Amino acid sequence: TRDMKDREHRVPKLIKTLYGMSATLGVSAAALTFAVLKNSHVTSALVADVSVQKMIATMVPFAALSQAYCPIATISDGVCIGLGSFSQVPTIMLGSFFTTAVGLSLVASQGLGVVGVWACMNVFLSSRIAGHSILSKKLRKYLKLAFQKNAPTQEIVPVPVAA
């Protein structure tokens, strides 16, 4: 927010850095979640019941995917607020809540259990990301500036310091 007021030229680089860090964190967390929960030694240490171990194996892709989505969804909320483009946030949250509630009712009616709940977590997170991408013109503008191939680089000019 501070940079938007008097150093708007820095905003695309900051956005690129934030999204890059979020993507790196998300992919790392997803890989770790996948590796740990797919390891039969870990699941057998967590629970002795073989049927529960098999259920854990079926939910791993959903759990890993949510680990990738979560930082991106969270940073999208924060970046939009920082850009002053936050009027859509309540709409996005209500829409995400509604789609997740519908998904959870389907999970309950179809008996999809924990695997279905994890799938709904992904619906919630991905709908937040999509909502910001669709509803925030400012976010789209700055993402385009941040990730364009020939992004102008800022020249670093030394500032004299008094002794």
GROMACS .gro file of N, CA and C in nm:
model
  489
    1THR      N    1   0.083  -0.118   0.000
    1THR     CA    2   0.000   0.000   0.000
    1THR      C    3   0.087   0.125   0.000
    2ARG      N    4   0.192   0.122   0.081
    2ARG     CA    5   0.282   0.237   0.089
    2ARG      C    6   0.341   0.268  -0.048
    3ASP      N    7   0.385   0.164  -0.121
    3ASP     CA    8   0.445   0.184  -0.253
    3ASP      C    9   0.345   0.235  -0.355
    4MET      N   10   0.218   0.201  -0.342
    4MET     CA   11   0.117   0.248  -0.437
    4MET      C   12   0.103   0.400  -0.429
    5LYS      N   13   0.132   0.458  -0.314
    5LYS     CA   14   0.112   0.602  -0.297
    5LYS      C   15   0.221   0.683  -0.365
    6ASP      N   16   0.347   0.645  -0.344
    6ASP     CA   17   0.454   0.730  -0.395
    6ASP      C   18   0.562   0.657  -0.475
    7ARG      N   19   0.553   0.526  -0.488
    7ARG     CA   20   0.653   0.450  -0.564
    7ARG      C   21   0.584   0.340  -0.645
    8GLU      N   22   0.487   0.380  -0.721
    8GLU     CA   23   0.406   0.284  -0.795
    8GLU      C   24   0.489   0.199  -0.890
    9HIS      N   25   0.601   0.253  -0.938
    9HIS     CA   26   0.687   0.178  -1.030
    9HIS      C   27   0.746   0.052  -0.967
   10ARG      N   28   0.749   0.047  -0.834
   10ARG     CA   29   0.805  -0.070  -0.763
   10ARG      C   30   0.703  -0.182  -0.746
   11VAL      N   31   0.577  -0.152  -0.764
   11VAL     CA   32   0.470  -0.248  -0.736
   11VAL      C   33   0.480  -0.376  -0.821
   12PRO      N   34   0.502  -0.367  -0.953
   12PRO     CA   35   0.511  -0.492  -1.031
   12PRO      C   36   0.622  -0.586  -0.981
   13LYS      N   37   0.737  -0.531  -0.946
   13LYS     CA   38   0.847  -0.616  -0.896
   13LYS      C   39   0.808  -0.680  -0.763
   14LEU      N   40   0.744  -0.604  -0.677
   14LEU     CA   41   0.700  -0.658  -0.548
   14LEU      C   42   0.597  -0.770  -0.570
   15ILE      N   43   0.504  -0.747  -0.660
   15ILE     CA   44   0.402  -0.849  -0.689
   15ILE      C   45   0.468  -0.975  -0.746
   16LYS      N   46   0.563  -0.957  -0.837
   16LYS     CA   47   0.633  -1.072  -0.894
   16LYS      C   48   0.706  -1.149  -0.784
   17THR      N   49   0.769  -1.078  -0.694
   17THR     CA   50   0.841  -1.142  -0.583
   17THR      C   51   0.744  -1.217  -0.492
   18LEU      N   52   0.634  -1.153  -0.456
   18LEU     CA   53   0.536  -1.217  -0.366
   18LEU      C   54   0.475  -1.342  -0.429
   19TYR      N   55   0.434  -1.332  -0.556
   19TYR     CA   56   0.376  -1.449  -0.622
   19TYR      C   57   0.481  -1.557  -0.643
   20GLY      N   58   0.604  -1.518  -0.673
   20GLY     CA   59   0.710  -1.616  -0.689
   20GLY      C   60   0.738  -1.692  -0.560
   21MET      N   61   0.744  -1.616  -0.449
   21MET     CA   62   0.765  -1.681  -0.319
   21MET      C   63   0.648  -1.770  -0.283
   22SER      N   64   0.526  -1.725  -0.310
   22SER     CA   65   0.407  -1.805  -0.280
   22SER      C   66   0.404  -1.932  -0.362
   23ALA      N   67   0.437  -1.920  -0.490
   23ALA     CA   68   0.438  -2.039  -0.576
   23ALA      C   69   0.545  -2.138  -0.531
   24THR      N   70   0.662  -2.086  -0.495
   24THR     CA   71   0.770  -2.174  -0.447
   24THR      C   72   0.730  -2.243  -0.318
   25LEU      N   73   0.673  -2.167  -0.227
   25LEU     CA   74   0.627  -2.226  -0.101
   25LEU      C   75   0.518  -2.329  -0.126
   26GLY      N   76   0.423  -2.296  -0.212
   26GLY     CA   77   0.312  -2.387  -0.240
   26GLY      C   78   0.358  -2.517  -0.304
   27VAL      N   79   0.445  -2.506  -0.403
   27VAL     CA   80   0.495  -2.626  -0.470
   27VAL      C   81   0.580  -2.710  -0.374
   28SER      N   82   0.660  -2.644  -0.292
   28SER     CA   83   0.742  -2.717  -0.194
   28SER      C   84   0.654  -2.789  -0.093
   29ALA      N   85   0.553  -2.720  -0.041
   29ALA     CA   86   0.462  -2.782   0.055
   29ALA      C   87   0.384  -2.896  -0.008
   30ALA      N   88   0.343  -2.878  -0.134
   30ALA     CA   89   0.270  -2.984  -0.205
   30ALA      C   90   0.359  -3.107  -0.223
   31ALA      N   91   0.482  -3.086  -0.265
   31ALA     CA   92   0.575  -3.199  -0.284
   31ALA      C   93   0.602  -3.271  -0.153
   32LEU      N   94   0.622  -3.194  -0.047
   32LEU     CA   95   0.647  -3.254   0.084
   32LEU      C   96   0.524  -3.331   0.133
   33THR      N   97   0.407  -3.272   0.118
   33THR     CA   98   0.283  -3.340   0.158
   33THR      C   99   0.267  -3.470   0.081
   34PHE      N  100   0.289  -3.462  -0.051
   34PHE     CA  101   0.276  -3.581  -0.135
   34PHE      C  102   0.375  -3.688  -0.092
   35ALA      N  103   0.501  -3.650  -0.075
   35ALA     CA  104   0.606  -3.747  -0.041
   35ALA      C  105   0.581  -3.812   0.096
   36VAL      N  106   0.542  -3.731   0.192
   36VAL     CA  107   0.522  -3.783   0.328
   36VAL      C  108   0.399  -3.873   0.334
   37LEU      N  109   0.287  -3.826   0.278
   37LEU     CA  110   0.163  -3.904   0.291
   37LEU      C  111   0.157  -4.024   0.198
   38LYS      N  112   0.239  -4.027   0.094
   38LYS     CA  113   0.245  -4.145   0.007
   38LYS      C  114   0.339  -4.253   0.062
   39ASN      N  115   0.417  -4.217   0.161
   39ASN     CA  116   0.512  -4.311   0.220
   39ASN      C  117   0.437  -4.407   0.313
   40SER      N  118   0.440  -4.534   0.280
   40SER     CA  119   0.365  -4.633   0.360
   40SER      C  120   0.417  -4.643   0.503
   41HIS      N  121   0.546  -4.616   0.523
   41HIS     CA  122   0.600  -4.619   0.660
   41HIS      C  123   0.538  -4.509   0.746
   42VAL      N  124   0.518  -4.394   0.685
   42VAL     CA  125   0.457  -4.282   0.758
   42VAL      C  126   0.312  -4.312   0.789
   43THR      N  127   0.235  -4.355   0.688
   43THR     CA  128   0.093  -4.381   0.713
   43THR      C  129   0.073  -4.495   0.811
   44SER      N  130   0.158  -4.597   0.806
   44SER     CA  131   0.143  -4.705   0.904
   44SER      C  132   0.184  -4.660   1.043
   45ALA      N  133   0.274  -4.561   1.053
   45ALA     CA  134   0.309  -4.505   1.184
   45ALA      C  135   0.197  -4.416   1.238
   46LEU      N  136   0.124  -4.352   1.146
   46LEU     CA  137   0.014  -4.265   1.188
   46LEU      C  138  -0.109  -4.343   1.232
   47VAL      N  139  -0.138  -4.453   1.159
   47VAL     CA  140  -0.259  -4.529   1.188
   47VAL      C  141  -0.236  -4.677   1.154
   48ALA      N  142  -0.287  -4.764   1.237
   48ALA     CA  143  -0.266  -4.908   1.216
   48ALA      C  144  -0.369  -4.969   1.121
   49ASP      N  145  -0.486  -4.910   1.113
   49ASP     CA  146  -0.594  -4.965   1.031
   49ASP      C  147  -0.561  -4.951   0.882
   50VAL      N  148  -0.552  -5.064   0.813
   50VAL     CA  149  -0.515  -5.066   0.670
   50VAL      C  150  -0.619  -4.991   0.585
   51SER      N  151  -0.746  -4.999   0.621
   51SER     CA  152  -0.849  -4.929   0.542
   51SER      C  153  -0.830  -4.777   0.551
   52VAL      N  154  -0.788  -4.729   0.667
   52VAL     CA  155  -0.762  -4.586   0.683
   52VAL      C  156  -0.636  -4.547   0.606
   53GLN      N  157  -0.537  -4.634   0.605
   53GLN     CA  158  -0.415  -4.609   0.528
   53GLN      C  159  -0.448  -4.596   0.379
   54LYS      N  160  -0.537  -4.681   0.330
   54LYS     CA  161  -0.578  -4.675   0.189
   54LYS      C  162  -0.655  -4.546   0.161
   55MET      N  163  -0.739  -4.504   0.255
   55MET     CA  164  -0.814  -4.380   0.240
   55MET      C  165  -0.718  -4.261   0.235
   56ILE      N  166  -0.616  -4.263   0.319
   56ILE     CA  167  -0.516  -4.156   0.317
   56ILE      C  168  -0.450  -4.149   0.179
   57ALA      N  169  -0.418  -4.264   0.123
   57ALA     CA  170  -0.355  -4.268  -0.010
   57ALA      C  171  -0.444  -4.205  -0.117
   58THR      N  172  -0.575  -4.220  -0.106
   58THR     CA  173  -0.664  -4.163  -0.207
   58THR      C  174  -0.679  -4.012  -0.193
   59MET      N  175  -0.657  -3.958  -0.073
   59MET     CA  176  -0.673  -3.814  -0.054
   59MET      C  177  -0.545  -3.736  -0.077
   60VAL      N  178  -0.432  -3.803  -0.090
   60VAL     CA  179  -0.303  -3.735  -0.104
   60VAL      C  180  -0.301  -3.635  -0.218
   61PRO      N  181  -0.347  -3.668  -0.339
   61PRO     CA  182  -0.343  -3.567  -0.446
   61PRO      C  183  -0.422  -3.440  -0.412
   62PHE      N  184  -0.537  -3.455  -0.348
   62PHE     CA  185  -0.617  -3.338  -0.310
   62PHE      C  186  -0.547  -3.257  -0.201
   63ALA      N  187  -0.488  -3.325  -0.105
   63ALA     CA  188  -0.416  -3.256   0.002
   63ALA      C  189  -0.295  -3.181  -0.053
   64ALA      N  190  -0.222  -3.245  -0.143
   64ALA     CA  191  -0.104  -3.181  -0.203
   64ALA      C  192  -0.146  -3.061  -0.287
   65LEU      N  193  -0.252  -3.075  -0.365
   65LEU     CA  194  -0.298  -2.965  -0.449
   65LEU      C  195  -0.340  -2.845  -0.364
   66SER      N  196  -0.406  -2.870  -0.254
   66SER     CA  197  -0.448  -2.759  -0.168
   66SER      C  198  -0.327  -2.687  -0.109
   67GLN      N  199  -0.221  -2.761  -0.084
   67GLN     CA  200  -0.098  -2.698  -0.035
   67GLN      C  201  -0.039  -2.603  -0.139
   68ALA      N  202  -0.056  -2.636  -0.265
   68ALA     CA  203  -0.007  -2.548  -0.372
   68ALA      C  204  -0.097  -2.425  -0.388
   69TYR      N  205  -0.229  -2.443  -0.377
   69TYR     CA  206  -0.323  -2.333  -0.395
   69TYR      C  207  -0.324  -2.232  -0.280
   70CYS      N  208  -0.309  -2.279  -0.159
   70CYS     CA  209  -0.329  -2.195  -0.041
   70CYS      C  210  -0.244  -2.067  -0.041
   71PRO      N  211  -0.112  -2.075  -0.061
   71PRO     CA  212  -0.035  -1.950  -0.058
   71PRO      C  213  -0.073  -1.854  -0.170
   72ILE      N  214  -0.109  -1.906  -0.288
   72ILE     CA  215  -0.147  -1.820  -0.399
   72ILE      C  216  -0.280  -1.749  -0.368
   73ALA      N  217  -0.375  -1.822  -0.312
   73ALA     CA  218  -0.504  -1.761  -0.276
   73ALA      C  219  -0.484  -1.653  -0.170
   74THR      N  220  -0.401  -1.683  -0.072
   74THR     CA  221  -0.377  -1.588   0.037
   74THR      C  222  -0.306  -1.464  -0.013
   75ILE      N  223  -0.204  -1.482  -0.097
   75ILE     CA  224  -0.131  -1.366  -0.147
   75ILE      C  225  -0.218  -1.284  -0.240
   76SER      N  226  -0.309  -1.349  -0.314
   76SER     CA  227  -0.401  -1.275  -0.400
   76SER      C  228  -0.492  -1.183  -0.319
   77ASP      N  229  -0.540  -1.233  -0.205
   77ASP     CA  230  -0.620  -1.149  -0.116
   77ASP      C  231  -0.538  -1.026  -0.073
   78GLY      N  232  -0.416  -1.051  -0.025
   78GLY     CA  233  -0.332  -0.942   0.025
   78GLY      C  234  -0.291  -0.843  -0.081
   79VAL      N  235  -0.255  -0.892  -0.198
   79VAL     CA  236  -0.214  -0.802  -0.307
   79VAL      C  237  -0.331  -0.714  -0.349
   80CYS      N  238  -0.449  -0.772  -0.362
   80CYS     CA  239  -0.566  -0.691  -0.399
   80CYS      C  240  -0.595  -0.584  -0.295
   81ILE      N  241  -0.584  -0.619  -0.169
   81ILE     CA  242  -0.605  -0.520  -0.063
   81ILE      C  243  -0.499  -0.411  -0.073
   82GLY      N  244  -0.373  -0.450  -0.093
   82GLY     CA  245  -0.264  -0.353  -0.107
   82GLY      C  246  -0.280  -0.262  -0.228
   83LEU      N  247  -0.337  -0.315  -0.335
   83LEU     CA  248  -0.361  -0.234  -0.456
   83LEU      C  249  -0.482  -0.143  -0.441
   84GLY      N  250  -0.555  -0.159  -0.332
   84GLY     CA  251  -0.677  -0.081  -0.315
   84GLY      C  252  -0.792  -0.137  -0.396
   85SER      N  253  -0.779  -0.261  -0.439
   85SER     CA  254  -0.880  -0.327  -0.520
   85SER      C  255  -0.943  -0.438  -0.436
   86PHE      N  256  -1.018  -0.397  -0.337
   86PHE     CA  257  -1.071  -0.497  -0.244
   86PHE      C  258  -1.222  -0.499  -0.235
   87SER      N  259  -1.289  -0.424  -0.318
   87SER     CA  260  -1.436  -0.425  -0.311
   87SER      C  261  -1.492  -0.561  -0.350
   88GLN      N  262  -1.415  -0.638  -0.428
   88GLN     CA  263  -1.462  -0.770  -0.471
   88GLN      C  264  -1.437  -0.879  -0.367
   89VAL      N  265  -1.357  -0.851  -0.263
   89VAL     CA  266  -1.319  -0.955  -0.166
   89VAL      C  267  -1.443  -1.017  -0.099
   90PRO      N  268  -1.539  -0.938  -0.049
   90PRO     CA  269  -1.657  -1.002   0.011
   90PRO      C  270  -1.733  -1.089  -0.088
   91THR      N  271  -1.745  -1.044  -0.212
   91THR     CA  272  -1.815  -1.122  -0.315
   91THR      C  273  -1.742  -1.253  -0.340
   92ILE      N  274  -1.610  -1.245  -0.349
   92ILE     CA  275  -1.529  -1.366  -0.371
   92ILE      C  276  -1.544  -1.462  -0.254
   93MET      N  277  -1.537  -1.411  -0.133
   93MET     CA  278  -1.548  -1.499  -0.017
   93MET      C  279  -1.687  -1.562  -0.008
   94LEU      N  280  -1.790  -1.484  -0.035
   94LEU     CA  281  -1.926  -1.541  -0.034
   94LEU      C  282  -1.942  -1.644  -0.145
   95GLY      N  283  -1.890  -1.613  -0.264
   95GLY     CA  284  -1.898  -1.709  -0.375
   95GLY      C  285  -1.820  -1.836  -0.345
   96SER      N  286  -1.702  -1.820  -0.287
   96SER     CA  287  -1.621  -1.937  -0.252
   96SER      C  288  -1.690  -2.019  -0.143
   97PHE      N  289  -1.748  -1.950  -0.047
   97PHE     CA  290  -1.820  -2.020   0.060
   97PHE      C  291  -1.940  -2.095   0.001
   98PHE      N  292  -2.014  -2.030  -0.088
   98PHE     CA  293  -2.132  -2.093  -0.147
   98PHE      C  294  -2.093  -2.216  -0.229
   99THR      N  295  -1.991  -2.203  -0.315
   99THR     CA  296  -1.950  -2.318  -0.397
   99THR      C  297  -1.899  -2.431  -0.309
  100THR      N  298  -1.829  -2.395  -0.203
  100THR     CA  299  -1.779  -2.498  -0.111
  100THR      C  300  -1.894  -2.564  -0.036
  101ALA      N  301  -1.992  -2.485   0.006
  101ALA     CA  302  -2.109  -2.542   0.077
  101ALA      C  303  -2.185  -2.638  -0.014
  102VAL      N  304  -2.202  -2.600  -0.141
  102VAL     CA  305  -2.268  -2.690  -0.237
  102VAL      C  306  -2.185  -2.817  -0.253
  103GLY      N  307  -2.055  -2.800  -0.267
  103GLY     CA  308  -1.966  -2.916  -0.279
  103GLY      C  309  -1.974  -3.007  -0.158
  104LEU      N  310  -1.974  -2.947  -0.038
  104LEU     CA  311  -1.981  -3.028   0.084
  104LEU      C  312  -2.115  -3.101   0.096
  105SER      N  313  -2.222  -3.037   0.049
  105SER     CA  314  -2.351  -3.108   0.054
  105SER      C  315  -2.349  -3.226  -0.042
  106LEU      N  316  -2.284  -3.212  -0.158
  106LEU     CA  317  -2.268  -3.326  -0.249
  106LEU      C  318  -2.180  -3.434  -0.188
  107VAL      N  319  -2.074  -3.392  -0.119
  107VAL     CA  320  -1.987  -3.488  -0.051
  107VAL      C  321  -2.066  -3.569   0.050
  108ALA      N  322  -2.149  -3.499   0.128
  108ALA     CA  323  -2.229  -3.568   0.230
  108ALA      C  324  -2.333  -3.661   0.165
  109SER      N  325  -2.400  -3.612   0.062
  109SER     CA  326  -2.506  -3.694  -0.001
  109SER      C  327  -2.450  -3.814  -0.076
  110GLN      N  328  -2.327  -3.803  -0.128
  110GLN     CA  329  -2.267  -3.912  -0.204
  110GLN      C  330  -2.173  -3.998  -0.118
  111GLY      N  331  -2.156  -3.961   0.010
  111GLY     CA  332  -2.071  -4.038   0.099
  111GLY      C  333  -1.924  -4.038   0.058
  112LEU      N  334  -1.875  -3.922   0.014
  112LEU     CA  335  -1.737  -3.915  -0.035
  112LEU      C  336  -1.634  -3.895   0.076
  113GLY      N  337  -1.679  -3.870   0.196
  113GLY     CA  338  -1.591  -3.865   0.313
  113GLY      C  339  -1.481  -3.761   0.305
  114VAL      N  340  -1.369  -3.796   0.368
  114VAL     CA  341  -1.256  -3.704   0.381
  114VAL      C  342  -1.199  -3.666   0.244
  115VAL      N  343  -1.198  -3.758   0.151
  115VAL     CA  344  -1.147  -3.729   0.017
  115VAL      C  345  -1.231  -3.618  -0.047
  116GLY      N  346  -1.360  -3.625  -0.032
  116GLY     CA  347  -1.448  -3.521  -0.085
  116GLY      C  348  -1.429  -3.388  -0.016
  117VAL      N  349  -1.404  -3.392   0.114
  117VAL     CA  350  -1.378  -3.268   0.188
  117VAL      C  351  -1.252  -3.201   0.136
  118TRP      N  352  -1.146  -3.279   0.112
  118TRP     CA  353  -1.023  -3.223   0.056
  118TRP      C  354  -1.048  -3.168  -0.084
  119ALA      N  355  -1.131  -3.233  -0.162
  119ALA     CA  356  -1.164  -3.181  -0.294
  119ALA      C  357  -1.235  -3.046  -0.281
  120CYS      N  358  -1.322  -3.033  -0.182
  120CYS     CA  359  -1.392  -2.907  -0.158
  120CYS      C  360  -1.296  -2.797  -0.112
  121MET      N  361  -1.193  -2.834  -0.039
  121MET     CA  362  -1.091  -2.736   0.000
  121MET      C  363  -1.027  -2.677  -0.125
  122ASN      N  364  -1.002  -2.761  -0.224
  122ASN     CA  365  -0.945  -2.713  -0.349
  122ASN      C  366  -1.042  -2.624  -0.426
  123VAL      N  367  -1.171  -2.657  -0.419
  123VAL     CA  368  -1.273  -2.571  -0.482
  123VAL      C  369  -1.270  -2.434  -0.415
  124PHE      N  370  -1.264  -2.431  -0.283
  124PHE     CA  371  -1.262  -2.305  -0.209
  124PHE      C  372  -1.141  -2.220  -0.248
  125LEU      N  373  -1.023  -2.280  -0.247
  125LEU     CA  374  -0.900  -2.205  -0.277
  125LEU      C  375  -0.893  -2.162  -0.423
  126SER      N  376  -0.926  -2.252  -0.514
  126SER     CA  377  -0.917  -2.216  -0.656
  126SER      C  378  -1.023  -2.113  -0.694
  127SER      N  379  -1.140  -2.117  -0.630
  127SER     CA  380  -1.242  -2.016  -0.661
  127SER      C  381  -1.200  -1.878  -0.611
  128ARG      N  382  -1.123  -1.872  -0.505
  128ARG     CA  383  -1.069  -1.742  -0.459
  128ARG      C  384  -0.969  -1.688  -0.560
  129ILE      N  385  -0.880  -1.773  -0.607
  129ILE     CA  386  -0.781  -1.730  -0.706
  129ILE      C  387  -0.851  -1.683  -0.834
  130ALA      N  388  -0.944  -1.763  -0.882
  130ALA     CA  389  -1.019  -1.728  -1.003
  130ALA      C  390  -1.098  -1.599  -0.983
  131GLY      N  391  -1.160  -1.585  -0.867
  131GLY     CA  392  -1.239  -1.465  -0.839
  131GLY      C  393  -1.155  -1.339  -0.848
  132HIS      N  394  -1.038  -1.340  -0.788
  132HIS     CA  395  -0.950  -1.223  -0.795
  132HIS      C  396  -0.906  -1.198  -0.939
  133SER      N  397  -0.872  -1.304  -1.009
  133SER     CA  398  -0.826  -1.290  -1.147
  133SER      C  399  -0.934  -1.233  -1.238
  134ILE      N  400  -1.057  -1.268  -1.211
  134ILE     CA  401  -1.168  -1.223  -1.295
  134ILE      C  402  -1.217  -1.085  -1.254
  135LEU      N  403  -1.229  -1.060  -1.124
  135LEU     CA  404  -1.296  -0.939  -1.077
  135LEU      C  405  -1.205  -0.819  -1.051
  136SER      N  406  -1.075  -0.839  -1.042
  136SER     CA  407  -0.986  -0.726  -1.012
  136SER      C  408  -0.907  -0.683  -1.135
  137LYS      N  409  -0.949  -0.572  -1.194
  137LYS     CA  410  -0.877  -0.517  -1.309
  137LYS      C  411  -0.736  -0.476  -1.269
  138LYS      N  412  -0.723  -0.418  -1.148
  138LYS     CA  413  -0.590  -0.376  -1.102
  138LYS      C  414  -0.496  -0.495  -1.088
  139LEU      N  415  -0.546  -0.604  -1.032
  139LEU     CA  416  -0.461  -0.722  -1.017
  139LEU      C  417  -0.416  -0.771  -1.153
  140ARG      N  418  -0.507  -0.781  -1.247
  140ARG     CA  419  -0.470  -0.826  -1.382
  140ARG      C  420  -0.367  -0.733  -1.444
  141LYS      N  421  -0.386  -0.603  -1.427
  141LYS     CA  422  -0.292  -0.504  -1.482
  141LYS      C  423  -0.152  -0.524  -1.424
  142TYR      N  424  -0.143  -0.536  -1.293
  142TYR     CA  425  -0.012  -0.546  -1.229
  142TYR      C  426   0.051  -0.684  -1.248
  143LEU      N  427  -0.030  -0.788  -1.258
  143LEU     CA  428   0.026  -0.920  -1.290
  143LEU      C  429   0.086  -0.919  -1.430
  144LYS      N  430   0.017  -0.852  -1.520
  144LYS     CA  431   0.068  -0.842  -1.658
  144LYS      C  432   0.200  -0.765  -1.659
  145LEU      N  433   0.205  -0.654  -1.587
  145LEU     CA  434   0.329  -0.576  -1.577
  145LEU      C  435   0.440  -0.657  -1.510
  146ALA      N  436   0.404  -0.731  -1.408
  146ALA     CA  437   0.504  -0.806  -1.332
  146ALA      C  438   0.563  -0.921  -1.411
  147PHE      N  439   0.482  -0.987  -1.492
  147PHE     CA  440   0.527  -1.109  -1.558
  147PHE      C  441   0.545  -1.096  -1.709
  148GLN      N  442   0.540  -0.974  -1.762
  148GLN     CA  443   0.564  -0.959  -1.905
  148GLN      C  444   0.710  -0.990  -1.936
  149LYS      N  445   0.734  -1.042  -2.053
  149LYS     CA  446   0.868  -1.088  -2.091
  149LYS      C  447   0.968  -0.974  -2.096
  150ASN      N  448   0.931  -0.862  -2.151
  150ASN     CA  449   1.023  -0.750  -2.165
  150ASN      C  450   0.992  -0.642  -2.061
  151ALA      N  451   0.978  -0.686  -1.936
  151ALA     CA  452   0.948  -0.591  -1.830
  151ALA      C  453   1.061  -0.491  -1.817
  152PRO      N  454   1.028  -0.363  -1.810
  152PRO     CA  455   1.134  -0.264  -1.794
  152PRO      C  456   1.203  -0.283  -1.660
  153THR      N  457   1.334  -0.283  -1.661
  153THR     CA  458   1.407  -0.295  -1.535
  153THR      C  459   1.441  -0.156  -1.486
  154GLN      N  460   1.440  -0.144  -1.359
  154GLN     CA  461   1.465  -0.016  -1.298
  154GLN      C  462   1.615   0.002  -1.279
  155GLU      N  463   1.666   0.117  -1.320
  155GLU     CA  464   1.807   0.145  -1.303
  155GLU      C  465   1.830   0.186  -1.158
  156ILE      N  466   1.935   0.132  -1.098
  156ILE     CA  467   1.968   0.166  -0.960
  156ILE      C  468   2.062   0.287  -0.964
  157VAL      N  469   2.017   0.393  -0.901
  157VAL     CA  470   2.095   0.516  -0.898
  157VAL      C  471   2.144   0.536  -0.756
  158PRO      N  472   2.279   0.546  -0.739
  158PRO     CA  473   2.331   0.567  -0.603
  158PRO      C  474   2.288   0.704  -0.549
  159VAL      N  475   2.254   0.706  -0.423
  159VAL     CA  476   2.214   0.829  -0.357
  159VAL      C  477   2.330   0.872  -0.267
  160PRO      N  478   2.379   0.996  -0.286
  160PRO     CA  479   2.490   1.043  -0.201
  160PRO      C  480   2.446   1.049  -0.055
  161VAL      N  481   2.535   1.008   0.031
  161VAL     CA  482   2.508   1.007   0.174
  161VAL      C  483   2.603   1.107   0.241
  162ALA      N  484   2.547   1.193   0.321
  162ALA     CA  485   2.630   1.293   0.391
  162ALA      C  486   2.712   1.223   0.499
  163ALA      N  487   2.836   1.268   0.515
  163ALA     CA  488   2.927   1.206   0.612
  163ALA      C  489   2.901   1.252   0.751
   0.00000   0.00000   0.00000
